């Protein structure tokens, strides 16, 4: 059964081709609760999962699953998978590179000068002189880190467990976070939103960044305490931020983030998994489930990602 992904008919058409003979319902109203064994969704309204006694698999149409697993009625025996689309990781990395270079190369200043017809040169920074810190060294974070390294940044990557990535100085754990923050002139968040990472970008951690640092959040709005960011911007401690994701989406029209000259807001456009990728990965797991084989791209319910 499909619930709330964009264009359910597109998903349903491809699903019927991929899994002939398996009934597919395009909305919750059409399905008999005990007939539903799997759900494909971007978000589950709390209380949804508990309505389906034979539910065995939920497939998130996105990389993040926080809007799926916060349903208290979700049984422990229900497997949750996410979609891992390599093109999403590239899209996220492109977004980060765009925003990082825009800031580091001072593009807003030249755009302002152009309005004044002012042809004034400013020295670009040493291309290897800027350290970018990437929080999260998973599918997205590793792609971001590699692209930033190729673009001439010094890159530090932080994760829960130690990682190795060519050209990237990797650190882990609480000490690793402090080391990463203290050096990052550009800080990028690619963490999953979990109980441990919610609000991780707050006054304390953002205050550990070098003066004049720039923050790029391409993960989830819940990672950032927006009022703390605005406070540090007002104090001149931080130079600015690019926020692809916000705590409340769509960002309310009266949010102060809209009007801050140092803040760039985008409406969660980092990247989105393709319908084909979601369906292919779901169908693979459906076949595995039916054959009693281990599933792929599942998340650890306790860890939250
Ligand atoms: P992933 O492959 O699961 O990677 C998550 C990374 O975060 C891992 O390296 C993990 O460490 C690290 N991590 C998790 N909890 C941590 C903690 N408490 N302390 C330190 N490190 C921690 O996830 P992904 O596919 O890269 O996606 C990450 C997030 O990006 C998604 O959840 C989603 O919210 C966001 N996203 C946004 C967009 C967009 O359009 N804006 C698009 C795609 C994804 P370990 O490696 O040690 O486990």
mmCIF file of C-alpha atoms and ligand atoms in Angstrom:
data_model
loop_
_atom_site.group_PDB
_atom_site.id
_atom_site.type_symbol
_atom_site.label_atom_id
_atom_site.label_comp_id
_atom_site.label_asym_id
_atom_site.label_seq_id
_atom_site.Cartn_x
_atom_site.Cartn_y
_atom_site.Cartn_z
ATOM 1 C CA UNK A 1 0.000 0.000 0.000
ATOM 2 C CA UNK A 2 1.205 3.499 -0.785
ATOM 3 C CA UNK A 3 0.668 6.453 1.450
ATOM 4 C CA UNK A 4 1.659 10.034 0.715
ATOM 5 C CA UNK A 5 4.575 9.645 -1.643
ATOM 6 C CA UNK A 6 4.389 12.094 -4.505
ATOM 7 C CA UNK A 7 2.351 10.806 -7.434
ATOM 8 C CA UNK A 8 1.130 7.484 -5.945
ATOM 9 C CA UNK A 9 -0.060 6.442 -9.403
ATOM 10 C CA UNK A 10 3.521 6.564 -10.727
ATOM 11 C CA UNK A 11 4.741 4.336 -7.902
ATOM 12 C CA UNK A 12 1.775 1.999 -8.313
ATOM 13 C CA UNK A 13 2.289 1.601 -12.063
ATOM 14 C CA UNK A 14 5.937 0.651 -11.665
ATOM 15 C CA UNK A 15 5.172 -1.599 -8.690
ATOM 16 C CA UNK A 16 2.586 -3.550 -10.653
ATOM 17 C CA UNK A 17 5.151 -4.052 -13.436
ATOM 18 C CA UNK A 18 7.875 -5.101 -10.988
ATOM 19 C CA UNK A 19 5.734 -7.377 -8.834
ATOM 20 C CA UNK A 20 3.024 -8.846 -11.065
ATOM 21 C CA UNK A 21 0.245 -10.498 -9.121
ATOM 22 C CA UNK A 22 0.906 -8.521 -5.932
ATOM 23 C CA UNK A 23 -2.097 -6.277 -5.136
ATOM 24 C CA UNK A 24 -1.146 -2.593 -4.901
ATOM 25 C CA UNK A 25 -3.407 0.056 -3.352
ATOM 26 C CA UNK A 26 -2.764 3.715 -3.994
ATOM 27 C CA UNK A 27 -4.280 4.962 -0.783
ATOM 28 C CA UNK A 28 -5.056 3.799 2.733
ATOM 29 C CA UNK A 29 -8.823 4.124 2.139
ATOM 30 C CA UNK A 30 -8.778 1.474 -0.588
ATOM 31 C CA UNK A 31 -7.043 -1.324 1.316
ATOM 32 C CA UNK A 32 -8.526 -3.848 3.735
ATOM 33 C CA UNK A 33 -6.313 -3.485 6.853
ATOM 34 C CA UNK A 34 -5.500 -7.194 7.180
ATOM 35 C CA UNK A 35 -4.488 -7.428 3.495
ATOM 36 C CA UNK A 36 -1.680 -4.896 3.847
ATOM 37 C CA UNK A 37 1.790 -6.419 4.337
ATOM 38 C CA UNK A 38 3.920 -3.466 3.232
ATOM 39 C CA UNK A 39 3.679 0.306 3.063
ATOM 40 C CA UNK A 40 5.701 2.720 0.924
ATOM 41 C CA UNK A 41 5.622 6.189 2.422
ATOM 42 C CA UNK A 42 7.559 9.378 2.945
ATOM 43 C CA UNK A 43 5.854 9.980 6.296
ATOM 44 C CA UNK A 44 3.485 7.932 8.445
ATOM 45 C CA UNK A 45 0.903 9.737 10.504
ATOM 46 C CA UNK A 46 1.265 8.454 14.088
ATOM 47 C CA UNK A 47 -1.256 5.657 14.573
ATOM 48 C CA UNK A 48 -1.131 4.480 10.959
ATOM 49 C CA UNK A 49 1.079 1.404 11.376
ATOM 50 C CA UNK A 50 -1.042 -0.062 14.176
ATOM 51 C CA UNK A 51 -4.059 -0.309 11.865
ATOM 52 C CA UNK A 52 -2.434 -3.104 9.809
ATOM 53 C CA UNK A 53 -2.106 -6.358 11.790
ATOM 54 C CA UNK A 54 -0.135 -8.168 9.045
ATOM 55 C CA UNK A 55 2.306 -5.346 8.307
ATOM 56 C CA UNK A 56 5.874 -6.645 7.822
ATOM 57 C CA UNK A 57 7.774 -3.980 5.882
ATOM 58 C CA UNK A 58 7.749 -0.205 5.569
ATOM 59 C CA UNK A 59 9.772 1.439 2.815
ATOM 60 C CA UNK A 60 10.711 5.101 3.231
ATOM 61 C CA UNK A 61 10.835 6.915 -0.092
ATOM 62 C CA UNK A 62 13.670 9.048 1.327
ATOM 63 C CA UNK A 63 17.089 8.475 2.926
ATOM 64 C CA UNK A 64 15.781 9.624 6.315
ATOM 65 C CA UNK A 65 13.235 7.579 8.271
ATOM 66 C CA UNK A 66 12.452 9.839 11.228
ATOM 67 C CA UNK A 67 8.940 10.524 9.938
ATOM 68 C CA UNK A 68 8.287 6.784 9.756
ATOM 69 C CA UNK A 69 9.703 5.414 12.983
ATOM 70 C CA UNK A 70 8.229 8.005 15.320
ATOM 71 C CA UNK A 71 4.892 6.156 15.079
ATOM 72 C CA UNK A 72 4.516 4.591 18.550
ATOM 73 C CA UNK A 73 2.186 1.936 17.076
ATOM 74 C CA UNK A 74 4.941 0.561 14.814
ATOM 75 C CA UNK A 75 5.550 -3.047 15.916
ATOM 76 C CA UNK A 76 9.131 -4.124 16.661
ATOM 77 C CA UNK A 77 8.830 -6.985 14.173
ATOM 78 C CA UNK A 78 8.076 -4.622 11.269
ATOM 79 C CA UNK A 79 11.212 -4.052 9.167
ATOM 80 C CA UNK A 80 11.895 -0.476 8.069
ATOM 81 C CA UNK A 81 13.971 0.183 4.974
ATOM 82 C CA UNK A 82 15.074 3.440 3.401
ATOM 83 C CA UNK A 83 15.871 4.339 -0.182
ATOM 84 C CA UNK A 84 19.554 4.692 -1.000
ATOM 85 C CA UNK A 85 19.749 6.484 -4.342
ATOM 86 C CA UNK A 86 23.315 7.303 -5.498
ATOM 87 C CA UNK A 87 21.923 10.244 -7.469
ATOM 88 C CA UNK A 88 20.519 11.682 -4.247
ATOM 89 C CA UNK A 89 23.984 11.638 -2.704
ATOM 90 C CA UNK A 90 25.362 13.457 -5.743
ATOM 91 C CA UNK A 91 22.514 15.980 -5.613
ATOM 92 C CA UNK A 92 23.174 16.661 -1.932
ATOM 93 C CA UNK A 93 26.907 17.017 -2.609
ATOM 94 C CA UNK A 94 26.263 19.441 -5.492
ATOM 95 C CA UNK A 95 24.054 21.536 -3.206
ATOM 96 C CA UNK A 96 26.751 21.668 -0.548
ATOM 97 C CA UNK A 97 29.515 22.524 -3.023
ATOM 98 C CA UNK A 98 27.368 25.269 -4.545
ATOM 99 C CA UNK A 99 26.679 26.877 -1.177
ATOM 100 C CA UNK A 100 30.226 26.386 0.147
ATOM 101 C CA UNK A 101 31.829 27.965 -2.931
ATOM 102 C CA UNK A 102 29.250 30.733 -3.083
ATOM 103 C CA UNK A 103 30.257 31.690 0.441
ATOM 104 C CA UNK A 104 34.004 31.076 0.237
ATOM 105 C CA UNK A 105 34.405 32.859 -3.130
ATOM 106 C CA UNK A 106 32.278 35.772 -1.894
ATOM 107 C CA UNK A 107 29.654 35.608 -4.629
ATOM 108 C CA UNK A 108 27.017 37.732 -2.808
ATOM 109 C CA UNK A 109 29.550 40.575 -2.647
ATOM 110 C CA UNK A 110 30.130 40.472 -6.423
ATOM 111 C CA UNK A 111 26.395 40.262 -7.066
ATOM 112 C CA UNK A 112 25.918 43.379 -4.939
ATOM 113 C CA UNK A 113 28.768 45.120 -6.794
ATOM 114 C CA UNK A 114 27.210 44.264 -10.143
ATOM 115 C CA UNK A 115 24.027 46.060 -9.103
ATOM 116 C CA UNK A 116 26.231 49.152 -8.554
ATOM 117 C CA UNK A 117 28.200 48.566 -11.804
ATOM 118 C CA UNK A 118 31.279 48.387 -9.586
ATOM 119 C CA UNK A 119 34.201 46.423 -11.078
ATOM 120 C CA UNK A 120 36.252 45.838 -7.930
ATOM 121 C CA UNK A 121 38.508 42.833 -7.421
ATOM 122 C CA UNK A 122 38.867 41.037 -4.101
ATOM 123 C CA UNK A 123 41.499 38.392 -3.604
ATOM 124 C CA UNK A 124 40.032 34.887 -3.489
ATOM 125 C CA UNK A 125 41.047 32.777 -0.486
ATOM 126 C CA UNK A 126 43.832 30.213 -0.716
ATOM 127 C CA UNK A 127 41.955 27.285 -2.290
ATOM 128 C CA UNK A 128 43.436 24.848 0.224
ATOM 129 C CA UNK A 129 43.084 27.198 3.146
ATOM 130 C CA UNK A 130 39.492 26.491 4.106
ATOM 131 C CA UNK A 131 38.567 23.496 6.253
ATOM 132 C CA UNK A 132 35.101 22.067 5.714
ATOM 133 C CA UNK A 133 33.727 19.802 8.434
ATOM 134 C CA UNK A 134 31.135 17.216 7.435
ATOM 135 C CA UNK A 135 28.938 15.816 10.212
ATOM 136 C CA UNK A 136 27.863 12.323 9.158
ATOM 137 C CA UNK A 137 30.025 10.050 7.019
ATOM 138 C CA UNK A 138 27.236 7.967 5.534
ATOM 139 C CA UNK A 139 25.937 7.761 1.979
ATOM 140 C CA UNK A 140 25.465 11.527 1.652
ATOM 141 C CA UNK A 141 28.312 12.700 3.898
ATOM 142 C CA UNK A 142 30.971 10.634 2.136
ATOM 143 C CA UNK A 143 29.904 11.960 -1.262
ATOM 144 C CA UNK A 144 29.891 15.520 0.077
ATOM 145 C CA UNK A 145 33.340 15.075 1.646
ATOM 146 C CA UNK A 146 34.864 13.617 -1.532
ATOM 147 C CA UNK A 147 33.470 16.397 -3.717
ATOM 148 C CA UNK A 148 34.654 19.114 -1.332
ATOM 149 C CA UNK A 149 38.101 17.508 -1.259
ATOM 150 C CA UNK A 150 38.191 17.434 -5.071
ATOM 151 C CA UNK A 151 37.189 21.122 -5.078
ATOM 152 C CA UNK A 152 40.203 22.046 -2.955
ATOM 153 C CA UNK A 153 38.830 22.171 0.574
ATOM 154 C CA UNK A 154 40.605 20.575 3.506
ATOM 155 C CA UNK A 155 37.932 18.186 4.739
ATOM 156 C CA UNK A 156 37.190 16.694 8.159
ATOM 157 C CA UNK A 157 34.461 14.107 8.546
ATOM 158 C CA UNK A 158 32.740 13.136 11.778
ATOM 159 C CA UNK A 159 30.737 9.982 12.425
ATOM 160 C CA UNK A 160 29.636 7.770 15.298
ATOM 161 C CA UNK A 161 32.047 4.969 14.395
ATOM 162 C CA UNK A 162 35.521 5.497 12.847
ATOM 163 C CA UNK A 163 35.707 5.737 9.068
ATOM 164 C CA UNK A 164 38.397 6.050 6.403
ATOM 165 C CA UNK A 165 38.018 8.083 3.249
ATOM 166 C CA UNK A 166 40.833 9.180 0.900
ATOM 167 C CA UNK A 167 41.721 12.843 1.331
ATOM 168 C CA UNK A 168 39.459 13.262 4.375
ATOM 169 C CA UNK A 169 40.625 13.606 7.965
ATOM 170 C CA UNK A 170 38.081 11.466 9.808
ATOM 171 C CA UNK A 171 37.194 11.622 13.488
ATOM 172 C CA UNK A 172 34.557 9.963 15.663
ATOM 173 C CA UNK A 173 32.853 10.323 19.027
ATOM 174 C CA UNK A 174 32.541 13.345 21.323
ATOM 175 C CA UNK A 175 36.241 14.339 21.213
ATOM 176 C CA UNK A 176 36.161 14.002 17.441
ATOM 177 C CA UNK A 177 33.190 16.355 17.259
ATOM 178 C CA UNK A 178 34.997 19.042 19.247
ATOM 179 C CA UNK A 179 38.079 18.713 17.021
ATOM 180 C CA UNK A 180 35.976 18.892 13.875
ATOM 181 C CA UNK A 181 33.977 21.908 15.045
ATOM 182 C CA UNK A 182 37.018 23.868 16.207
ATOM 183 C CA UNK A 183 38.552 23.706 12.710
ATOM 184 C CA UNK A 184 35.538 23.996 10.415
ATOM 185 C CA UNK A 185 35.238 27.348 8.655
ATOM 186 C CA UNK A 186 32.418 25.694 6.754
ATOM 187 C CA UNK A 187 30.287 23.194 8.671
ATOM 188 C CA UNK A 188 27.978 20.811 6.851
ATOM 189 C CA UNK A 189 25.313 18.657 8.492
ATOM 190 C CA UNK A 190 24.407 15.384 6.773
ATOM 191 C CA UNK A 191 23.363 13.486 9.905
ATOM 192 C CA UNK A 192 20.154 11.483 10.214
ATOM 193 C CA UNK A 193 17.639 13.006 12.621
ATOM 194 C CA UNK A 194 17.592 10.793 15.724
ATOM 195 C CA UNK A 195 17.139 11.221 19.467
ATOM 196 C CA UNK A 196 20.917 11.756 19.697
ATOM 197 C CA UNK A 197 21.275 14.260 16.866
ATOM 198 C CA UNK A 198 18.141 16.395 17.340
ATOM 199 C CA UNK A 199 19.265 19.925 18.200
ATOM 200 C CA UNK A 200 22.947 19.019 17.776
ATOM 201 C CA UNK A 201 23.626 22.371 16.105
ATOM 202 C CA UNK A 202 22.971 24.649 19.061
ATOM 203 C CA UNK A 203 24.660 27.606 20.724
ATOM 204 C CA UNK A 204 27.218 25.353 22.419
ATOM 205 C CA UNK A 205 28.358 23.443 19.328
ATOM 206 C CA UNK A 206 28.019 26.317 16.849
ATOM 207 C CA UNK A 207 29.945 28.444 19.362
ATOM 208 C CA UNK A 208 32.881 26.026 18.997
ATOM 209 C CA UNK A 209 33.289 26.902 15.308
ATOM 210 C CA UNK A 210 36.037 29.378 14.333
ATOM 211 C CA UNK A 211 34.842 32.994 14.245
ATOM 212 C CA UNK A 212 33.165 33.819 10.941
ATOM 213 C CA UNK A 213 32.235 30.213 10.117
ATOM 214 C CA UNK A 214 29.480 29.307 7.677
ATOM 215 C CA UNK A 215 26.877 26.577 8.316
ATOM 216 C CA UNK A 216 25.214 24.404 5.667
ATOM 217 C CA UNK A 217 22.333 22.207 6.812
ATOM 218 C CA UNK A 218 21.238 19.730 4.185
ATOM 219 C CA UNK A 219 20.024 17.066 6.630
ATOM 220 C CA UNK A 220 16.885 17.927 8.633
ATOM 221 C CA UNK A 221 15.627 21.130 10.202
ATOM 222 C CA UNK A 222 15.462 19.457 13.620
ATOM 223 C CA UNK A 223 19.262 19.296 13.808
ATOM 224 C CA UNK A 224 19.539 23.069 14.102
ATOM 225 C CA UNK A 225 18.296 25.272 16.925
ATOM 226 C CA UNK A 226 17.320 28.143 14.652
ATOM 227 C CA UNK A 227 17.118 30.747 17.431
ATOM 228 C CA UNK A 228 20.694 29.870 18.499
ATOM 229 C CA UNK A 229 21.906 30.311 14.923
ATOM 230 C CA UNK A 230 20.177 33.682 14.649
ATOM 231 C CA UNK A 231 21.684 34.745 17.981
ATOM 232 C CA UNK A 232 25.226 33.852 16.885
ATOM 233 C CA UNK A 233 24.687 35.621 13.546
ATOM 234 C CA UNK A 234 23.462 38.740 15.352
ATOM 235 C CA UNK A 235 26.572 38.673 17.558
ATOM 236 C CA UNK A 236 28.772 38.417 14.459
ATOM 237 C CA UNK A 237 30.194 35.062 15.620
ATOM 238 C CA UNK A 238 29.043 33.318 12.436
ATOM 239 C CA UNK A 239 29.144 34.635 8.865
ATOM 240 C CA UNK A 240 26.000 32.988 7.577
ATOM 241 C CA UNK A 241 24.173 29.809 6.738
ATOM 242 C CA UNK A 242 22.570 27.914 3.886
ATOM 243 C CA UNK A 243 19.537 26.026 5.104
ATOM 244 C CA UNK A 244 17.945 23.557 2.725
ATOM 245 C CA UNK A 245 15.848 22.182 5.568
ATOM 246 C CA UNK A 246 14.031 23.932 8.379
ATOM 247 C CA UNK A 247 12.391 22.894 11.647
ATOM 248 C CA UNK A 248 8.958 23.725 10.206
ATOM 249 C CA UNK A 249 8.476 23.111 6.483
ATOM 250 C CA UNK A 250 7.304 25.080 4.622
ATOM 251 C CA UNK A 251 9.245 27.727 6.560
ATOM 252 C CA UNK A 252 6.609 30.085 8.032
ATOM 253 C CA UNK A 253 6.383 33.457 6.263
ATOM 254 C CA UNK A 254 7.131 35.288 9.527
ATOM 255 C CA UNK A 255 10.368 33.399 10.282
ATOM 256 C CA UNK A 256 13.317 35.753 10.867
ATOM 257 C CA UNK A 257 15.477 33.383 8.828
ATOM 258 C CA UNK A 258 13.920 34.689 5.589
ATOM 259 C CA UNK A 259 15.221 38.210 6.043
ATOM 260 C CA UNK A 260 18.713 37.648 7.409
ATOM 261 C CA UNK A 261 21.195 38.835 4.743
ATOM 262 C CA UNK A 262 23.630 36.056 5.609
ATOM 263 C CA UNK A 263 21.072 33.248 5.391
ATOM 264 C CA UNK A 264 20.121 31.425 2.212
ATOM 265 C CA UNK A 265 16.889 29.450 2.415
ATOM 266 C CA UNK A 266 15.994 26.722 -0.061
ATOM 267 C CA UNK A 267 12.795 24.630 0.121
ATOM 268 C CA UNK A 268 14.274 21.154 0.767
ATOM 269 C CA UNK A 269 15.604 20.748 -2.760
ATOM 270 C CA UNK A 270 18.905 19.000 -1.964
ATOM 271 C CA UNK A 271 17.824 15.855 -3.782
ATOM 272 C CA UNK A 272 14.957 13.400 -3.968
ATOM 273 C CA UNK A 273 15.080 9.684 -4.731
ATOM 274 C CA UNK A 274 13.601 8.717 -8.094
ATOM 275 C CA UNK A 275 10.380 6.723 -8.229
ATOM 276 C CA UNK A 276 12.245 4.019 -10.168
ATOM 277 C CA UNK A 277 14.890 3.713 -7.458
ATOM 278 C CA UNK A 278 12.313 3.488 -4.653
ATOM 279 C CA UNK A 279 10.329 0.827 -6.476
ATOM 280 C CA UNK A 280 13.397 -1.217 -7.495
ATOM 281 C CA UNK A 281 14.743 -1.277 -3.942
ATOM 282 C CA UNK A 282 11.344 -2.000 -2.422
ATOM 283 C CA UNK A 283 10.681 -4.820 -4.917
ATOM 284 C CA UNK A 284 14.071 -6.365 -4.142
ATOM 285 C CA UNK A 285 13.246 -6.422 -0.435
ATOM 286 C CA UNK A 286 9.726 -7.677 -1.055
ATOM 287 C CA UNK A 287 11.149 -10.674 -2.950
ATOM 288 C CA UNK A 288 13.696 -11.231 -0.183
ATOM 289 C CA UNK A 289 10.986 -11.026 2.458
ATOM 290 C CA UNK A 290 8.845 -13.583 0.621
ATOM 291 C CA UNK A 291 11.891 -15.864 0.206
ATOM 292 C CA UNK A 292 12.894 -15.531 3.857
ATOM 293 C CA UNK A 293 16.210 -13.854 2.920
ATOM 294 C CA UNK A 294 17.891 -10.972 4.774
ATOM 295 C CA UNK A 295 16.687 -7.532 3.671
ATOM 296 C CA UNK A 296 18.916 -4.693 2.430
ATOM 297 C CA UNK A 297 18.937 -0.970 3.308
ATOM 298 C CA UNK A 298 17.103 -1.630 6.556
ATOM 299 C CA UNK A 299 17.594 0.696 9.478
ATOM 300 C CA UNK A 300 18.369 -0.115 13.083
ATOM 301 C CA UNK A 301 15.213 0.821 14.991
ATOM 302 C CA UNK A 302 17.127 1.397 18.250
ATOM 303 C CA UNK A 303 19.789 3.643 16.662
ATOM 304 C CA UNK A 304 17.114 5.444 14.671
ATOM 305 C CA UNK A 305 18.903 5.335 11.306
HETATM 306 P P1 LIG B 1 23.435 7.297 6.487
HETATM 307 O O1 LIG B 1 24.050 6.622 5.301
HETATM 308 O O2 LIG B 1 22.657 6.490 7.449
HETATM 309 O O3 LIG B 1 24.650 8.014 7.262
HETATM 310 C C1 LIG B 1 24.470 8.620 8.502
HETATM 311 C C2 LIG B 1 25.831 9.054 9.041
HETATM 312 O O4 LIG B 1 25.623 9.809 10.232
HETATM 313 C C3 LIG B 1 26.728 7.876 9.419
HETATM 314 O O5 LIG B 1 28.068 8.154 9.097
HETATM 315 C C4 LIG B 1 26.572 7.798 10.935
HETATM 316 O O6 LIG B 1 27.684 7.278 11.643
HETATM 317 C C5 LIG B 1 26.422 9.259 11.284
HETATM 318 N N1 LIG B 1 25.729 9.410 12.574
HETATM 319 C C6 LIG B 1 24.485 9.040 12.918
HETATM 320 N N2 LIG B 1 24.243 9.321 14.214
HETATM 321 C C7 LIG B 1 25.388 9.880 14.689
HETATM 322 C C8 LIG B 1 25.784 10.370 15.958
HETATM 323 N N3 LIG B 1 24.952 10.338 17.034
HETATM 324 N N4 LIG B 1 27.028 10.861 16.089
HETATM 325 C C9 LIG B 1 27.888 10.876 15.036
HETATM 326 N N5 LIG B 1 27.578 10.423 13.799
HETATM 327 C C10 LIG B 1 26.345 9.930 13.644
HETATM 328 O O7 LIG B 1 22.498 8.491 6.021
HETATM 329 P P2 LIG B 1 22.575 9.305 4.637
HETATM 330 O O8 LIG B 1 21.983 8.497 3.542
HETATM 331 O O9 LIG B 1 23.952 9.841 4.479
HETATM 332 O O10 LIG B 1 21.525 10.482 4.927
HETATM 333 C C11 LIG B 1 21.720 11.336 6.038
HETATM 334 C C12 LIG B 1 20.555 12.290 6.163
HETATM 335 O O11 LIG B 1 20.617 13.257 5.133
HETATM 336 C C13 LIG B 1 19.186 11.627 5.989
HETATM 337 O O12 LIG B 1 18.753 11.024 7.181
HETATM 338 C C14 LIG B 1 18.336 12.799 5.593
HETATM 339 O O13 LIG B 1 17.788 13.375 6.748
HETATM 340 C C15 LIG B 1 19.309 13.776 4.957
HETATM 341 N N6 LIG B 1 19.054 13.963 3.506
HETATM 342 C C16 LIG B 1 18.586 15.162 3.075
HETATM 343 C C17 LIG B 1 18.357 15.377 1.727
HETATM 344 C C18 LIG B 1 17.876 16.714 1.214
HETATM 345 O O14 LIG B 1 17.275 16.791 0.144
HETATM 346 N N7 LIG B 1 18.092 17.802 1.918
HETATM 347 C C19 LIG B 1 18.573 14.344 0.801
HETATM 348 C C20 LIG B 1 19.072 13.133 1.280
HETATM 349 C C21 LIG B 1 19.310 12.947 2.637
HETATM 350 P P3 LIG B 1 28.161 5.752 11.451
HETATM 351 O O15 LIG B 1 28.682 5.693 10.035
HETATM 352 O O16 LIG B 1 29.227 5.587 12.446
HETATM 353 O O17 LIG B 1 26.951 4.903 11.657
#
